Short mmCIF file of C-alpha atoms and ligand atoms in Angstrom, two decimals:
data_model
loop_
_atom_site.label_atom_id
_atom_site.label_comp_id
_atom_site.label_asym_id
_atom_site.label_seq_id
_atom_site.Cartn_x
_atom_site.Cartn_y
_atom_site.Cartn_z
CA MET V 24 0.00 -0.01 -0.01
CA TRP V 25 2.82 2.38 0.89
CA GLU V 26 4.67 1.77 -2.39
CA HIS V 27 1.32 2.34 -4.00
CA HIS V 28 1.11 5.74 -2.29
CA THR V 29 4.48 7.00 -3.51
CA ALA V 30 4.04 5.40 -6.92
CA HIS V 31 0.89 7.40 -7.22
CA LEU V 32 2.60 10.65 -6.34
CA LEU V 33 5.28 9.88 -8.92
CA GLN V 34 2.60 9.47 -11.55
CA TRP V 35 1.71 13.14 -11.39
CA THR V 36 2.60 13.73 -14.96
CA GLY V 37 -0.38 13.55 -17.25
CA GLU V 38 -4.09 14.11 -16.83
CA ARG V 39 -6.68 11.84 -18.28
CA PHE V 40 -10.01 13.10 -19.46
CA CYS V 41 -12.47 13.31 -16.66
CA SER V 42 -15.91 14.82 -16.89
CA ASP V 43 -16.70 17.71 -14.51
CA LEU V 44 -20.41 17.50 -14.98
CA THR V 45 -22.18 17.06 -11.66
CA ASP V 46 -25.37 18.39 -10.17
CA GLU V 47 -23.59 19.97 -7.20
CA PRO V 48 -22.60 23.62 -7.32
CA ALA V 49 -18.80 23.93 -6.92
CA PHE V 50 -17.19 25.06 -3.68
CA CYS V 51 -20.18 24.61 -1.40
CA ARG V 52 -18.89 21.27 -0.14
CA VAL V 53 -15.33 20.08 0.17
CA LEU V 54 -16.21 16.45 -0.23
CA THR V 55 -19.33 14.55 -1.25
CA VAL V 56 -19.50 10.79 -1.48
CA ARG V 57 -22.52 9.07 -2.95
CA ASP V 58 -23.21 5.34 -2.67
CA LEU V 59 -19.51 4.67 -2.34
CA THR V 60 -18.98 0.93 -2.62
CA LYS V 61 -15.89 -1.26 -2.65
CA HIS V 62 -15.49 -5.06 -2.84
CA TYR V 63 -12.44 -7.23 -2.36
CA GLY V 64 -13.56 -10.32 -4.22
CA PRO V 65 -16.76 -11.43 -2.50
CA LEU V 66 -16.10 -9.26 0.57
CA VAL V 67 -18.02 -5.98 0.68
CA ALA V 68 -15.59 -3.61 2.43
CA LEU V 69 -17.64 -0.46 1.84
CA ALA V 70 -21.36 -0.41 1.05
CA ASP V 71 -23.29 2.58 -0.27
CA VAL V 72 -21.64 5.20 1.90
CA SER V 73 -23.07 8.69 1.29
CA PHE V 74 -22.40 12.03 3.05
CA SER V 75 -20.95 15.47 2.49
CA LEU V 76 -18.42 17.62 4.32
CA GLU V 77 -18.68 21.40 4.57
CA PRO V 78 -15.50 23.46 4.53
CA GLY V 79 -13.72 23.39 7.88
CA GLU V 80 -15.39 20.29 9.27
CA PHE V 81 -13.43 17.93 11.48
CA PHE V 82 -15.09 14.66 10.60
CA GLY V 83 -14.44 11.49 12.61
CA LEU V 84 -14.83 8.03 11.09
CA LEU V 85 -15.25 5.77 14.05
CA GLY V 86 -15.27 2.03 13.73
CA PRO V 87 -13.66 -1.19 14.94
CA ASN V 88 -10.95 -3.20 13.15
CA GLY V 89 -12.02 -4.24 9.70
CA ALA V 90 -14.94 -1.74 9.58
CA GLY V 91 -13.80 -0.21 6.27
CA LYS V 92 -12.03 2.96 7.45
CA THR V 93 -8.80 2.46 5.50
CA THR V 94 -10.76 1.35 2.45
CA PHE V 95 -12.76 4.60 2.60
CA MET V 96 -9.59 6.71 3.00
CA SER V 97 -7.77 4.95 0.17
CA LEU V 98 -10.70 5.60 -2.22
CA ILE V 99 -10.74 9.32 -1.36
CA ALA V 100 -6.96 9.45 -1.67
CA GLY V 101 -7.30 7.96 -5.13
CA LEU V 102 -5.18 4.90 -4.28
CA ARG V 103 -7.88 2.38 -5.06
CA ALA V 104 -10.53 2.35 -7.72
CA VAL V 105 -14.17 2.88 -6.74
CA ASP V 106 -16.43 -0.06 -7.65
CA ARG V 107 -19.63 1.92 -7.52
CA GLY V 108 -20.77 5.38 -6.47
CA GLU V 109 -18.94 8.68 -6.84
CA ILE V 110 -16.66 11.14 -5.11
CA LEU V 111 -16.95 14.90 -5.65
CA LEU V 112 -14.24 17.33 -4.55
CA HIS V 113 -15.47 20.95 -4.34
CA GLY V 114 -18.42 19.88 -6.47
CA LYS V 115 -16.27 18.36 -9.21
CA ARG V 116 -16.07 14.70 -9.95
CA PHE V 117 -12.87 13.37 -8.40
CA CYS V 118 -10.44 11.93 -10.91
CA PRO V 119 -7.23 10.73 -9.24
CA ASP V 120 -5.14 11.50 -12.33
CA ARG V 121 -5.85 15.19 -12.06
CA LEU V 122 -2.98 17.05 -10.55
CA GLU V 123 -4.98 20.00 -9.33
CA GLN V 124 -7.45 17.72 -7.51
CA ARG V 125 -4.76 15.56 -5.90
CA ALA V 126 -3.03 18.68 -4.70
CA GLN V 127 -6.11 19.51 -2.64
CA ILE V 128 -5.73 16.26 -0.65
CA GLY V 129 -3.22 15.23 1.99
CA TYR V 130 -3.15 11.60 3.10
CA VAL V 131 -1.70 10.28 6.32
CA PRO V 132 -1.75 6.52 5.79
CA GLN V 133 -2.28 4.09 8.64
CA GLU V 134 0.86 2.21 7.63
CA LEU V 135 3.82 4.54 8.01
CA ALA V 136 4.80 5.98 4.68
CA LEU V 137 8.45 6.87 5.29
CA TYR V 138 11.84 5.83 3.95
CA VAL V 139 13.63 4.47 7.02
CA ASP V 140 17.08 4.66 5.36
CA LEU V 141 16.72 8.39 4.83
CA THR V 142 16.92 11.11 7.48
CA ALA V 143 13.87 13.04 8.70
CA GLU V 144 14.88 16.04 6.61
CA GLU V 145 15.54 13.92 3.50
CA ASN V 146 12.12 12.32 3.83
CA LEU V 147 10.39 15.68 4.02
CA ARG V 148 12.41 17.05 1.09
CA LEU V 149 11.46 14.02 -0.96
CA PHE V 150 7.76 14.31 -0.13
CA GLY V 151 7.82 18.05 -0.78
CA GLN V 152 9.39 17.47 -4.21
CA LEU V 153 6.81 14.78 -4.98
CA TYR V 154 4.17 17.37 -4.23
CA GLY V 155 5.86 19.77 -6.64
CA LEU V 156 7.55 22.11 -4.10
CA ARG V 157 10.93 23.58 -5.10
CA GLY V 158 13.58 26.07 -3.92
CA SER V 159 12.94 28.38 -0.98
CA LEU V 160 9.30 27.28 -0.56
CA LEU V 161 10.46 23.68 -0.22
CA ARG V 162 13.14 24.66 2.36
CA GLU V 163 10.60 26.72 4.29
CA ARG V 164 7.99 23.94 4.41
CA VAL V 165 10.60 21.30 5.37
CA ALA V 166 11.79 23.53 8.22
CA GLU V 167 8.20 24.13 9.37
CA GLY V 168 7.49 20.41 9.18
CA LEU V 169 10.51 19.48 11.30
CA HIS V 170 9.48 22.08 13.82
CA ALA V 171 5.83 20.90 13.93
CA ALA V 172 6.98 17.28 14.36
CA GLN V 173 9.34 18.40 17.14
CA LEU V 174 12.19 16.73 15.26
CA GLU V 175 14.53 19.68 14.57
CA ALA V 176 17.24 18.23 16.77
CA ARG V 177 16.95 14.84 14.98
CA ARG V 178 16.69 16.18 11.45
CA HIS V 179 19.91 14.49 10.29
CA ASP V 180 19.15 11.13 11.90
CA LEU V 181 17.94 8.16 9.91
CA VAL V 182 14.23 7.42 10.41
CA LYS V 183 15.10 3.82 11.33
CA THR V 184 16.58 5.18 14.58
CA PHE V 185 13.27 6.90 15.51
CA SER V 186 10.68 5.73 18.00
CA GLY V 187 7.17 4.86 16.86
CA GLY V 188 5.80 8.22 18.06
CA MET V 189 8.52 10.18 16.23
CA ARG V 190 7.77 8.28 13.03
CA ARG V 191 4.03 8.96 13.42
CA ARG V 192 4.66 12.70 13.84
CA LEU V 193 6.91 12.77 10.78
CA ASN V 194 4.34 10.76 8.85
CA ILE V 195 1.73 13.43 9.46
CA VAL V 196 3.78 16.49 8.61
CA ALA V 197 4.96 14.75 5.41
CA ALA V 198 1.29 14.68 4.28
CA VAL V 199 0.67 18.43 4.72
CA LEU V 200 3.83 19.96 3.18
CA HIS V 201 1.72 21.11 0.20
CA ARG V 202 -0.98 22.58 2.50
CA PRO V 203 -3.92 20.45 1.37
CA GLN V 204 -7.47 21.72 1.86
CA LEU V 205 -8.66 18.25 2.75
CA LEU V 206 -6.58 16.10 5.09
CA LEU V 207 -7.23 12.38 5.51
CA CYS V 208 -5.73 10.97 8.73
CA ASP V 209 -6.01 7.21 9.05
CA GLU V 210 -5.57 6.23 12.72
CA PRO V 211 -2.67 8.61 13.15
CA THR V 212 -2.11 7.88 16.86
CA VAL V 213 -1.96 4.07 16.84
CA GLY V 214 0.85 2.76 19.01
CA VAL V 215 2.12 6.12 20.33
CA ASP V 216 2.59 7.21 23.94
CA PRO V 217 0.33 9.87 25.49
CA GLN V 218 2.90 12.62 24.92
CA SER V 219 3.22 11.99 21.18
CA ARG V 220 -0.54 11.50 21.00
CA ASN V 221 -1.06 14.94 22.45
CA ALA V 222 1.51 16.44 20.06
CA ILE V 223 -0.47 14.86 17.20
CA PHE V 224 -3.80 16.16 18.55
CA GLU V 225 -2.40 19.68 18.85
CA PHE V 226 -0.97 19.54 15.34
CA VAL V 227 -4.22 18.42 13.70
CA GLU V 228 -6.19 20.91 15.81
CA LYS V 229 -3.90 23.68 14.56
CA LEU V 230 -4.38 22.61 10.97
CA HIS V 231 -8.13 22.58 11.55
CA ALA V 232 -8.03 26.07 13.14
CA GLU V 233 -6.21 27.25 9.99
CA GLY V 234 -9.16 26.10 7.90
CA THR V 235 -8.17 22.57 6.82
CA THR V 236 -11.10 20.16 6.46
CA ILE V 237 -10.18 16.90 8.16
CA VAL V 238 -11.35 13.29 7.93
CA TYR V 239 -9.93 11.41 10.90
CA SER V 240 -10.43 7.70 11.35
CA THR V 241 -10.04 6.03 14.70
CA HIS V 242 -11.33 3.24 16.83
CA TYR V 243 -10.82 5.32 19.97
CA MET V 244 -14.07 7.00 20.90
CA GLU V 245 -12.14 9.38 23.18
CA GLU V 246 -10.32 10.78 20.14
CA ALA V 247 -13.50 11.20 18.14
CA THR V 248 -15.17 12.89 21.11
CA ARG V 249 -12.32 15.31 21.70
CA LEU V 250 -11.48 16.25 18.12
CA CYS V 251 -14.43 15.86 15.81
CA SER V 252 -17.28 18.26 15.08
CA ARG V 253 -19.20 15.46 13.35
CA ILE V 254 -18.85 11.72 13.58
CA GLY V 255 -19.76 8.84 11.34
CA ILE V 256 -19.94 5.39 12.88
CA ILE V 257 -18.93 2.65 10.48
CA ASP V 258 -19.06 -1.14 10.81
CA HIS V 259 -18.90 -3.89 8.17
CA GLY V 260 -18.54 -1.20 5.50
CA LYS V 261 -21.83 0.50 6.36
CA LEU V 262 -22.26 3.98 7.74
CA LEU V 263 -24.54 3.25 10.66
CA ALA V 264 -24.89 6.71 12.16
CA LEU V 265 -23.87 10.24 11.32
CA GLY V 266 -24.11 13.44 13.33
CA THR V 267 -22.61 15.67 16.00
CA LEU V 268 -21.80 13.99 19.30
CA ASP V 269 -24.99 15.44 20.83
CA GLU V 270 -27.13 14.23 17.94
CA LEU V 271 -25.74 10.73 18.21
CA LEU V 272 -26.25 10.62 21.96
CA GLU V 273 -29.80 11.90 21.58
CA GLU V 274 -30.83 8.79 19.70
CA LEU V 275 -30.12 6.65 22.74
CA PRO V 276 -33.16 5.60 24.75
CA PHE V 277 -31.47 6.81 27.95
CA THR V 278 -29.59 10.00 28.83
CA GLU V 279 -27.51 9.23 31.90
CA GLN V 280 -26.38 6.09 33.59
CA ILE V 281 -25.90 5.69 37.31
CA ARG V 282 -23.09 3.46 38.39
CA ILE V 283 -23.64 1.99 41.84
CA ALA V 284 -20.76 0.51 43.84
CA ARG V 285 -21.34 -3.20 44.42
CA ASN V 286 -21.13 -4.07 48.09
CA ASP V 287 -23.25 -5.72 50.80
CA ALA V 288 -25.31 -2.58 51.42
CA THR V 289 -26.15 -2.02 47.75
CA ALA V 290 -26.63 -5.73 46.99
CA ALA V 291 -29.47 -5.69 49.51
CA GLN V 292 -31.22 -2.90 47.58
CA VAL V 293 -31.00 -4.13 43.99
CA GLY V 294 -34.80 -4.43 43.94
CA ALA V 295 -35.14 -0.78 44.95
CA PHE V 296 -32.77 0.34 42.17
CA GLY V 297 -34.84 -1.64 39.69
CA GLU V 298 -37.85 0.61 40.34
CA PHE V 299 -36.01 3.44 38.62
CA GLY V 300 -34.93 1.67 35.44
CA ASN V 301 -32.98 -1.22 34.08
CA VAL V 302 -30.15 -2.58 36.27
CA VAL V 303 -27.22 -4.58 34.84
CA ALA V 304 -24.66 -6.09 37.24
CA THR V 305 -20.99 -5.97 36.26
CA ASP V 306 -18.03 -7.25 38.34
CA GLU V 307 -17.70 -4.13 40.49
CA THR V 308 -20.84 -2.11 39.88
CA TYR V 309 -24.50 -2.12 39.12
CA VAL V 310 -25.26 0.00 36.10
CA LEU V 311 -28.68 1.65 36.23
CA ARG V 312 -30.16 3.06 33.05
CA PRO V 313 -32.95 5.28 34.35
CA ARG V 314 -36.36 4.90 32.69
CA ALA V 315 -37.43 7.71 30.34
CA GLY V 316 -38.60 10.86 32.08
CA LEU V 317 -37.12 10.02 35.48
CA HIS V 318 -35.78 13.00 37.46
CA LEU V 319 -32.55 11.88 39.06
CA SER V 320 -33.56 13.81 42.21
CA GLU V 321 -36.32 11.22 42.74
CA PHE V 322 -33.75 8.46 42.69
CA PHE V 323 -31.40 10.22 45.06
CA ALA V 324 -34.23 11.10 47.47
CA ALA V 325 -35.08 7.39 47.62
CA MET V 326 -31.43 6.51 48.21
CA GLU V 327 -31.35 8.99 51.10
CA ARG V 328 -34.34 7.26 52.65
CA LEU V 329 -32.48 3.95 52.32
CA GLU V 330 -29.47 5.63 53.97
CA LEU V 331 -27.11 4.75 51.18
CA PRO V 332 -24.24 7.30 50.98
CA TYR V 333 -23.79 9.37 47.82
CA ARG V 334 -20.23 8.10 47.42
CA TYR V 335 -21.69 4.79 46.22
CA PHE V 336 -23.14 6.52 43.14
CA THR V 337 -21.58 8.02 40.01
CA VAL V 338 -23.68 9.61 37.30
CA THR V 339 -22.17 9.24 33.82
CA ARG V 340 -23.21 10.65 30.47
CA PRO V 341 -23.55 8.09 27.75
CA THR V 342 -20.68 7.88 25.27
CA LEU V 343 -20.08 6.93 21.67
CA GLU V 344 -19.42 3.46 22.93
CA ASN V 345 -23.08 3.32 24.02
CA VAL V 346 -24.18 4.58 20.60
CA PHE V 347 -22.07 1.87 18.93
CA LEU V 348 -23.44 -0.76 21.29
CA HIS V 349 -27.00 0.47 20.67
CA ARG V 350 -26.52 0.30 16.87
CA THR V 351 -24.61 -2.98 16.58
CA GLY V 352 -25.31 -4.86 19.79
CA LYS V 353 -21.57 -5.18 20.39
CA SER V 354 -18.77 -3.12 21.91
CA LEU V 355 -16.31 -1.07 19.85
CA ARG V 356 -13.46 -3.01 21.40
CA ASP V 357 -14.63 -6.54 20.82
CA ALA V 358 -16.32 -5.87 17.49
N1 ATP P 260 -6.37 -5.59 0.01
C1 ATP P 260 -7.33 -6.26 0.56
N2 ATP P 260 -7.75 -7.46 0.07
C2 ATP P 260 -8.75 -8.16 0.60
N3 ATP P 260 -9.46 -7.74 1.67
C3 ATP P 260 -9.13 -6.55 2.22
C4 ATP P 260 -8.04 -5.77 1.70
N4 ATP P 260 -7.95 -4.65 2.44
C5 ATP P 260 -8.91 -4.74 3.37
N5 ATP P 260 -9.63 -5.88 3.25
C6 ATP P 260 -10.78 -6.30 4.09
O1 ATP P 260 -11.75 -5.30 3.99
C7 ATP P 260 -12.34 -5.04 5.26
C8 ATP P 260 -12.17 -3.60 5.64
O2 ATP P 260 -10.77 -3.40 5.85
P1 ATP P 260 -10.18 -1.96 6.21
O3 ATP P 260 -8.70 -2.09 6.19
O4 ATP P 260 -10.79 -0.95 5.32
O5 ATP P 260 -10.71 -1.77 7.72
P2 ATP P 260 -10.31 -0.72 8.84
O6 ATP P 260 -11.58 -0.14 9.36
O7 ATP P 260 -9.32 0.22 8.28
O8 ATP P 260 -9.65 -1.65 9.96
P3 ATP P 260 -8.44 -1.33 10.99
O9 ATP P 260 -9.04 -0.54 12.15
O10 ATP P 260 -8.02 -2.70 11.41
O11 ATP P 260 -7.37 -0.57 10.27
C9 ATP P 260 -11.72 -6.06 6.21
O12 ATP P 260 -12.58 -7.15 6.28
C10 ATP P 260 -10.40 -6.40 5.54
O13 ATP P 260 -10.01 -7.72 5.89
MG1 MG P 261 -7.44 0.73 8.84
#
């Protein structure tokens, strides 16, 4: 896949004919996909995915292993052929052979796309050249990239001597040297420590603040929650849900959960908890999903009457994990 990626950049020589005619006015949307479908033999990796991105959106594609995230990214990056459906970039039909369209896209592949026998600086120079940068602009962007990746002190070291986090940071800055309007980040934080993860978050947040539209795939709901203004949940190639975090949470049949410490005192009152909703016992807690319309104050007044201390209870908002569970019947982690 990685060789594929560079090979594609190297092919930036000619443009094939590609019809512009679409029914979408140009520039209103950065990206539109309609009925996007991809098979690998009999396996349907992506099935009829349709949505649009407005300029400046930070869109999260959240799904477990094998959901179809990389397949989606690779179609938008023009690395794989679409089987059915279409991709529009700024209202124009996307044709991967078109230089001016490819220049609008930056792609951070899930598999590191770096030459380990070159230095950090040599890698960035090479990528910059592949994107058509030359002279002082190339030098400027390489210097900015090394700074953003916090690798100035290691600029002359071979990438094979870098840690996983350092490679990940370099992998991202390499994708934005040409200042793309649309950045595709495919699980950019996998396998990095919290410090590098934060550096990556800050970098993509800065790009977003500067106006870059971002598609960010992850199977960490915490990342999608923190970074993304809109989230699509994908599983088995299908887009199961799409919306802001609040919109996705609103579709759940419950709003809060109450976690109750599991001990002798609470075990004796499980029946009383059950009057307020559905109770599920886990190893250390009872999880109460309050019935619709319940005011939590009613529950806590009852607990006071039972003389159960407040420290036994924690109220938690539902998460994207609950949305995923609600949609698929399984957890994001074990999907
Ligand atoms: N080149 C390929 N040939 C055959 N099947 C493939 C190929 N690439 C992916 N698949 C299959 O397509 C499905 C979607 O894979 P994809 O890599 O898009 O998932 P993903 O969401 O990126 O997963 P992960 O979180 O593990 O990266 C999986 O069932 C995978 O096994
Ligand atoms: Mg993937």
